[in-house]
Amino acid sequence: MISRSPHWGGDRVIYRAADGTLPTIAAAMTDMEQPDAFRRVAAGRAAFRTSDLLDLLTLLDRISAPAEAEDA
C-alpha cells in the first residue's frame, strides 16, 4: 500500500502493482475498512446490501439504454 485518501468520490487505497503502476481500489473493498453495520449483522449470510444492488441496477439501466441519435 502506498497511501489511502479520498479519490473518485470515495475513500481509496493506492498500491503498487507488480508491473510498477499505482492503481487504486475502494477502501471498502479491502480489509483496511471496518465492516459496516449491515455486514456485521448479516454475518456472511448476505453478499450484497440493498442500496448497493439498487445502485448497480441504476448503472446497468444507464449503460444498457440505447444511445439517443444526435441531430445532424
JSON list of C-alpha atoms in Angstrom, two decimals, residues 10-33:
[
{"chain": "A", "resi": 10, "resn": "GLY", "atom": "CA", "xyz": [-14.74, 7.93, -2.11]},
{"chain": "A", "resi": 11, "resn": "ASP", "atom": "CA", "xyz": [-12.03, 6.64, 0.19]},
{"chain": "A", "resi": 12, "resn": "ARG", "atom": "CA", "xyz": [-9.42, 4.88, -1.98]},
{"chain": "A", "resi": 13, "resn": "VAL", "atom": "CA", "xyz": [-6.28, 2.84, -1.35]},
{"chain": "A", "resi": 14, "resn": "ILE", "atom": "CA", "xyz": [-3.36, 3.38, -3.72]},
{"chain": "A", "resi": 15, "resn": "TYR", "atom": "CA", "xyz": [-0.99, 0.44, -4.06]},
{"chain": "A", "resi": 16, "resn": "ARG", "atom": "CA", "xyz": [1.99, -0.55, -6.19]},
{"chain": "A", "resi": 17, "resn": "ALA", "atom": "CA", "xyz": [1.11, -3.31, -8.63]},
{"chain": "A", "resi": 18, "resn": "ALA", "atom": "CA", "xyz": [3.57, -5.96, -9.81]},
{"chain": "A", "resi": 19, "resn": "ASP", "atom": "CA", "xyz": [4.12, -4.01, -13.06]},
{"chain": "A", "resi": 20, "resn": "GLY", "atom": "CA", "xyz": [5.11, -0.87, -11.13]},
{"chain": "A", "resi": 21, "resn": "THR", "atom": "CA", "xyz": [1.89, 1.08, -11.76]},
{"chain": "A", "resi": 22, "resn": "LEU", "atom": "CA", "xyz": [-0.09, 2.72, -8.94]},
{"chain": "A", "resi": 23, "resn": "PRO", "atom": "CA", "xyz": [-3.71, 1.58, -9.29]},
{"chain": "A", "resi": 24, "resn": "THR", "atom": "CA", "xyz": [-6.42, 2.47, -6.78]},
{"chain": "A", "resi": 25, "resn": "ILE", "atom": "CA", "xyz": [-9.21, 0.45, -5.23]},
{"chain": "A", "resi": 26, "resn": "ALA", "atom": "CA", "xyz": [-12.10, 1.46, -2.98]},
{"chain": "A", "resi": 27, "resn": "ALA", "atom": "CA", "xyz": [-11.03, 1.10, 0.66]},
{"chain": "A", "resi": 28, "resn": "ALA", "atom": "CA", "xyz": [-14.38, -0.61, 1.33]},
{"chain": "A", "resi": 29, "resn": "MET", "atom": "CA", "xyz": [-13.25, -3.47, -0.92]},
{"chain": "A", "resi": 30, "resn": "THR", "atom": "CA", "xyz": [-10.19, -4.16, 1.23]},
{"chain": "A", "resi": 31, "resn": "ASP", "atom": "CA", "xyz": [-9.61, -5.45, 4.73]},
{"chain": "A", "resi": 32, "resn": "MET", "atom": "CA", "xyz": [-8.46, -1.94, 5.72]},
{"chain": "A", "resi": 33, "resn": "GLU", "atom": "CA", "xyz": [-12.06, -0.79, 6.09]}
]
